[in-house]
Amino acid sequence: MSVFRELLLKDYVTLAGTITGTLAIVLALLGVFYGESSYILFATFSWSVAMACDLFDGWVARKLNQANKIGKEIDSLSDAVSFVVAPAMIILCASLNGEFLTFPLPAESIIFGVLVFVFCGIIRLAWFNVEDKGEGYTGLVTPMSAGFLVAFFISHYHFNRLATAWPEYHALFNPVGVFFGNTLSVTIYMIILGLLNLAPFLKYSGDMQKKRGTWVYILVILGTFLAIMILLAGIFTGLNTNIAIFIGHSFALFFLFCVIGYIAHGFITYLSLRRKGES
């Protein structure tokens, strides 16, 4: 077909991310079908590969000086799959599999959070396509809101299994796990993250828009490395290696706090610009 002649190398990298993002959705659904949350854990690995592709396609485009109209559309649609639908499905399937405490709401109640997250995420991507990005951009980018949800699931998944692997640690932090790991809290996270995608009080500089910031690159790389560690942890878990479970839990918590730091950076930048009268 002639359409393939329009595609450049960077577009194939983007499409690789689309495939792995779709695979994450499929694996999450298989987790519900078979009643095995390990499938959902592998979905997070596939999602992290999609995130790496999102980083790499921009690098390829800059290095090879590649740009085309269809590529821009593919990139936006790919982001919708990988960073809006996929993380929402991972959380929903995890809830249906009983990973979160069904208090005070049933597992199905997370559907409301999913709808808000997807609704705001799609608007965010459309807004990003049309907004003037000369001075940077506004709102939380979808890879970061998606990253928060994925990291939260990974952390909670391993925390649940620490009840057997490390009972003392689990008992110590179980009140925290109950507070943050119930269906009401998770629904609230999804709603807040969706709204942050559109938040006017999160600002990121032009340099971060152009390069996504050196430390944001590191964030993505750490996220991919995290996924590899989680995959290994999943394998080791089958061998009753309790340390691997704790490593997976710790790496996920680290990435979770990195995303929170990214959000805080956007708010600090907004306050700084407001003081200068530029906001």
Coordinates of N, CA and C in Angstrom, one line a residue, residues 69-199:
K69 N 3.7 14.7 8.4 CA 2.4 15.0 8.9 C 1.7 13.7 9.5
I70 N 1.9 12.6 8.8 CA 1.2 11.4 9.2 C 1.9 10.9 10.5
G71 N 3.2 11.2 10.6 CA 3.9 10.8 11.9 C 3.4 11.4 13.1
K72 N 3.0 12.7 13.0 CA 2.4 13.5 14.1 C 1.1 12.8 14.5
E73 N 0.3 12.4 13.5 CA -1.0 11.8 13.9 C -0.8 10.4 14.5
I74 N 0.1 9.7 14.0 CA 0.4 8.3 14.5 C 0.9 8.5 16.0
D75 N 1.7 9.5 16.2 CA 2.3 9.6 17.6 C 1.2 10.0 18.6
S76 N 0.2 10.8 18.2 CA -0.9 11.2 19.1 C -1.8 10.0 19.3
L77 N -2.1 9.3 18.3 CA -3.0 8.1 18.4 C -2.3 7.0 19.2
S78 N -1.0 6.8 19.0 CA -0.3 5.9 19.8 C -0.3 6.2 21.3
D79 N -0.1 7.5 21.6 CA -0.1 8.0 23.0 C -1.5 7.7 23.6
A80 N -2.5 7.8 22.8 CA -3.9 7.5 23.3 C -4.0 6.1 23.8
V81 N -3.4 5.2 23.0 CA -3.4 3.8 23.3 C -2.6 3.5 24.5
S82 N -1.3 3.9 24.5 CA -0.3 3.5 25.5 C -0.4 4.2 26.8
F83 N -0.8 5.5 26.7 CA -0.7 6.3 27.9 C -2.0 6.8 28.5
V84 N -3.1 6.4 27.8 CA -4.4 6.7 28.3 C -5.2 5.4 28.5
V85 N -5.4 4.6 27.5 CA -6.2 3.4 27.6 C -5.5 2.3 28.4
A86 N -4.3 2.1 28.0 CA -3.5 1.0 28.6 C -3.4 1.1 30.2
P87 N -2.9 2.2 30.7 CA -2.8 2.3 32.2 C -4.2 2.2 32.9
A88 N -5.2 2.8 32.2 CA -6.5 2.7 32.8 C -7.0 1.2 32.9
M89 N -6.7 0.5 31.8 CA -7.1 -0.9 31.8 C -6.3 -1.8 32.8
I90 N -5.1 -1.4 33.0 CA -4.2 -2.1 34.0 C -4.8 -2.0 35.4
I91 N -5.2 -0.8 35.7 CA -5.8 -0.5 37.0 C -7.1 -1.2 37.2
L92 N -8.0 -1.1 36.1 CA -9.3 -1.7 36.2 C -9.2 -3.2 36.4
C93 N -8.4 -3.8 35.6 CA -8.2 -5.3 35.6 C -7.6 -5.7 37.0
A94 N -6.7 -4.9 37.5 CA -6.2 -5.2 38.8 C -7.3 -5.2 39.9
S95 N -8.1 -4.2 39.8 CA -9.2 -4.1 40.7 C -10.2 -5.2 40.6
L96 N -10.5 -5.6 39.4 CA -11.4 -6.8 39.2 C -10.8 -8.1 39.7
N97 N -9.5 -8.1 39.7 CA -8.8 -9.3 40.2 C -8.6 -9.3 41.7
G98 N -9.1 -8.3 42.4 CA -9.0 -8.2 43.8 C -7.7 -7.7 44.4
E99 N -7.0 -7.0 43.6 CA -5.7 -6.4 44.1 C -5.9 -5.3 45.1
F100 N -7.0 -4.6 44.9 CA -7.3 -3.4 45.8 C -8.4 -3.8 46.8
L101 N -8.3 -3.3 48.0 CA -9.4 -3.5 49.0 C -10.7 -2.9 48.5
T102 N -11.7 -3.7 48.6 CA -13.1 -3.3 48.1 C -13.8 -2.6 49.3
F103 N -13.2 -1.5 49.8 CA -13.7 -0.7 50.9 C -13.4 0.7 50.6
P104 N -14.4 1.6 50.6 CA -15.8 1.3 50.9 C -16.6 1.0 49.6
L105 N -15.9 1.0 48.5 CA -16.6 0.8 47.2 C -16.3 -0.6 46.6
P106 N -17.2 -1.2 45.8 CA -16.9 -2.4 45.1 C -15.8 -2.3 44.1
A107 N -15.3 -3.4 43.6 CA -14.2 -3.3 42.6 C -14.6 -2.6 41.3
E108 N -15.8 -2.8 40.9 CA -16.3 -2.2 39.7 C -16.4 -0.7 39.7
S109 N -16.4 -0.1 40.9 CA -16.5 1.3 41.0 C -15.4 2.1 40.4
I110 N -14.2 1.4 40.2 CA -13.1 2.1 39.6 C -13.4 2.4 38.2
I111 N -14.4 1.8 37.6 CA -14.8 2.2 36.2 C -15.0 3.7 36.1
F112 N -15.6 4.3 37.1 CA -15.8 5.8 37.1 C -14.5 6.5 36.9
G113 N -13.5 6.1 37.7 CA -12.2 6.7 37.6 C -11.6 6.5 36.3
V114 N -11.8 5.3 35.7 CA -11.2 5.0 34.4 C -11.8 5.9 33.3
L115 N -13.1 6.2 33.4 CA -13.8 7.0 32.4 C -13.3 8.4 32.5
V116 N -13.1 9.0 33.7 CA -12.6 10.3 33.9 C -11.2 10.4 33.4
F117 N -10.4 9.4 33.7 CA -9.0 9.4 33.3 C -8.8 9.4 31.8
V118 N -9.6 8.6 31.1 CA -9.6 8.5 29.6 C -10.1 9.7 29.0
F119 N -11.2 10.2 29.5 CA -11.8 11.5 29.0 C -10.8 12.6 29.0
C120 N -10.2 12.8 30.2 CA -9.2 13.9 30.3 C -8.0 13.7 29.5
G121 N -7.6 12.4 29.4 CA -6.3 12.1 28.7 C -6.5 12.4 27.2
I122 N -7.6 12.0 26.6 CA -7.9 12.3 25.2 C -7.9 13.8 24.9
I123 N -8.6 14.5 25.8 CA -8.6 16.0 25.6 C -7.2 16.5 25.7
R124 N -6.4 16.0 26.7 CA -5.1 16.5 26.8 C -4.2 16.3 25.6
L125 N -4.3 15.1 24.9 CA -3.6 14.9 23.7 C -4.0 15.8 22.6
A126 N -5.3 16.0 22.5 CA -5.8 16.9 21.4 C -5.4 18.4 21.7
W127 N -5.4 18.8 23.0 CA -4.9 20.1 23.4 C -3.5 20.3 23.1
F128 N -2.7 19.3 23.4 CA -1.2 19.3 23.1 C -0.9 19.5 21.6
N129 N -1.8 18.9 20.8 CA -1.6 19.0 19.3 C -1.8 20.4 18.8
V130 N -2.7 21.2 19.4 CA -3.1 22.5 18.9 C -2.5 23.7 19.7
E131 N -2.0 23.4 20.9 CA -1.5 24.5 21.7 C -0.2 25.1 21.2
D132 N 0.1 26.3 21.5 CA 1.3 27.0 21.1 C 2.4 26.6 22.1
K133 N 3.4 25.8 21.6 CA 4.4 25.2 22.5 C 5.7 26.0 22.5
G134 N 5.6 27.2 22.0 CA 6.9 28.0 21.9 C 7.5 28.3 23.2
E135 N 6.7 28.5 24.3 CA 7.2 28.8 25.6 C 7.0 27.6 26.6
G136 N 6.9 26.5 26.0 CA 6.7 25.3 26.9 C 5.3 24.8 26.8
Y137 N 4.8 24.1 27.8 CA 3.5 23.5 27.7 C 2.9 23.5 29.1
T138 N 1.6 23.3 29.1 CA 0.8 23.3 30.3 C 0.1 22.0 30.6
G139 N 0.0 21.6 31.9 CA -0.6 20.4 32.2 C 0.3 19.2 32.3
L140 N -0.1 18.2 33.0 CA 0.7 17.0 33.2 C 0.7 16.1 31.9
V141 N 1.8 15.8 31.4 CA 1.9 15.0 30.1 C 1.4 13.6 30.4
T142 N 0.7 13.0 29.4 CA 0.1 11.7 29.7 C 1.1 10.5 30.0
P143 N 2.3 10.5 29.5 CA 3.2 9.5 30.0 C 3.5 9.5 31.5
M144 N 3.5 10.7 32.1 CA 3.7 10.8 33.5 C 2.5 10.4 34.3
S145 N 1.3 10.8 33.9 CA 0.1 10.3 34.6 C -0.1 8.8 34.5
A146 N 0.2 8.3 33.3 CA 0.2 6.8 33.1 C 1.3 6.2 34.0
G147 N 2.4 6.8 34.0 CA 3.5 6.2 34.8 C 3.2 6.1 36.3
F148 N 2.5 7.1 36.8 CA 2.0 7.1 38.2 C 1.1 5.9 38.4
L149 N 0.2 5.6 37.6 CA -0.8 4.5 37.8 C -0.1 3.2 37.7
V150 N 0.8 3.0 36.7 CA 1.5 1.8 36.5 C 2.4 1.5 37.7
A151 N 3.2 2.5 38.2 CA 4.1 2.4 39.3 C 3.3 2.0 40.6
F152 N 2.1 2.7 40.7 CA 1.3 2.4 41.9 C 0.8 1.0 41.9
F153 N 0.4 0.5 40.7 CA 0.0 -0.9 40.7 C 1.1 -1.9 41.0
I154 N 2.3 -1.6 40.5 CA 3.4 -2.5 40.7 C 3.8 -2.5 42.2
S155 N 3.8 -1.4 42.8 CA 4.2 -1.3 44.2 C 3.1 -2.0 45.0
H156 N 1.9 -1.8 44.7 CA 0.8 -2.4 45.5 C 0.8 -3.9 45.3
Y157 N 1.0 -4.4 44.1 CA 1.1 -5.8 43.8 C 2.1 -6.5 44.6
H158 N 3.3 -5.9 44.7 CA 4.3 -6.6 45.5 C 4.1 -6.4 47.0
F159 N 3.5 -5.3 47.4 CA 3.2 -5.1 48.8 C 2.2 -6.2 49.3
N160 N 1.2 -6.5 48.5 CA 0.3 -7.6 48.8 C 1.0 -8.9 49.1
R161 N 2.0 -9.2 48.3 CA 2.7 -10.4 48.4 C 3.8 -10.4 49.5
L162 N 4.1 -9.3 50.0 CA 5.0 -9.2 51.1 C 4.3 -9.7 52.4
A163 N 3.0 -9.9 52.4 CA 2.3 -10.4 53.6 C 2.9 -11.8 53.8
T164 N 3.3 -12.5 52.8 CA 3.8 -13.9 52.9 C 5.3 -13.8 52.9
A165 N 5.9 -13.0 52.0 CA 7.4 -12.9 51.9 C 8.1 -12.3 53.1
W166 N 7.4 -11.2 53.6 CA 8.1 -10.5 54.7 C 6.9 -10.0 55.6
P167 N 6.4 -10.8 56.5 CA 5.2 -10.5 57.3 C 5.4 -9.3 58.2
E168 N 6.6 -9.1 58.7 CA 6.9 -8.0 59.6 C 6.8 -6.7 58.9
Y169 N 7.4 -6.6 57.8 CA 7.3 -5.4 57.0 C 5.9 -5.1 56.6
H170 N 5.2 -6.1 56.1 CA 3.8 -5.9 55.7 C 2.9 -5.4 56.8
A171 N 3.1 -6.0 58.0 CA 2.3 -5.6 59.2 C 2.6 -4.2 59.6
L172 N 3.8 -3.8 59.5 CA 4.2 -2.4 59.9 C 3.6 -1.4 59.0
F173 N 3.5 -1.6 57.7 CA 3.0 -0.6 56.7 C 1.6 -1.0 56.2
N174 N 1.0 -2.0 56.8 CA -0.3 -2.4 56.3 C -1.4 -1.3 56.4
P175 N -1.4 -0.5 57.5 CA -2.3 0.7 57.6 C -2.2 1.6 56.5
V176 N -0.9 1.9 56.0 CA -0.7 2.7 54.9 C -1.2 2.1 53.6
G177 N -1.0 0.8 53.5 CA -1.5 0.1 52.3 C -3.0 0.1 52.3
V178 N -3.7 -0.1 53.4 CA -5.1 0.0 53.5 C -5.6 1.3 53.1
F179 N -5.0 2.4 53.5 CA -5.4 3.8 53.3 C -5.3 4.1 51.8
F180 N -4.1 3.8 51.2 CA -3.9 4.1 49.8 C -4.3 3.1 48.8
G181 N -4.5 1.9 49.3 CA -4.8 0.8 48.3 C -6.2 0.3 48.3
N182 N -7.2 1.1 48.6 CA -8.6 0.7 48.5 C -9.2 1.3 47.3
T183 N -10.4 0.8 46.9 CA -11.0 1.2 45.6 C -11.4 2.7 45.6
L184 N -11.7 3.2 46.7 CA -12.1 4.7 46.7 C -10.9 5.5 46.5
S185 N -9.8 5.2 47.2 CA -8.5 6.0 47.0 C -8.0 5.9 45.5
V186 N -8.0 4.7 45.0 CA -7.6 4.5 43.6 C -8.4 5.3 42.6
T187 N -9.7 5.3 42.8 CA -10.6 6.0 42.0 C -10.3 7.5 42.0
I188 N -10.0 8.0 43.2 CA -9.7 9.4 43.4 C -8.4 9.7 42.7
Y189 N -7.4 8.8 42.8 CA -6.1 9.0 42.1 C -6.3 9.3 40.6
M190 N -7.2 8.4 40.0 CA -7.4 8.5 38.6 C -8.1 9.8 38.2
I191 N -9.0 10.2 39.0 CA -9.7 11.5 38.7 C -8.7 12.6 38.8
I192 N -7.9 12.6 39.9 CA -7.0 13.7 40.1 C -6.0 13.8 38.9
L193 N -5.4 12.6 38.6 CA -4.4 12.5 37.5 C -5.1 13.0 36.2
G194 N -6.3 12.6 35.9 CA -7.0 13.1 34.7 C -7.1 14.6 34.7
L195 N -7.5 15.2 35.8 CA -7.6 16.6 35.9 C -6.3 17.3 35.8
L196 N -5.2 16.7 36.3 CA -3.9 17.3 36.2 C -3.4 17.3 34.8
N197 N -3.9 16.4 33.9 CA -3.6 16.5 32.5 C -4.0 17.8 31.9
L198 N -5.0 18.4 32.5 CA -5.6 19.6 31.9 C -5.3 20.8 32.8
A199 N -4.5 20.6 33.9 CA -4.4 21.7 34.9 C -3.6 22.9 34.4

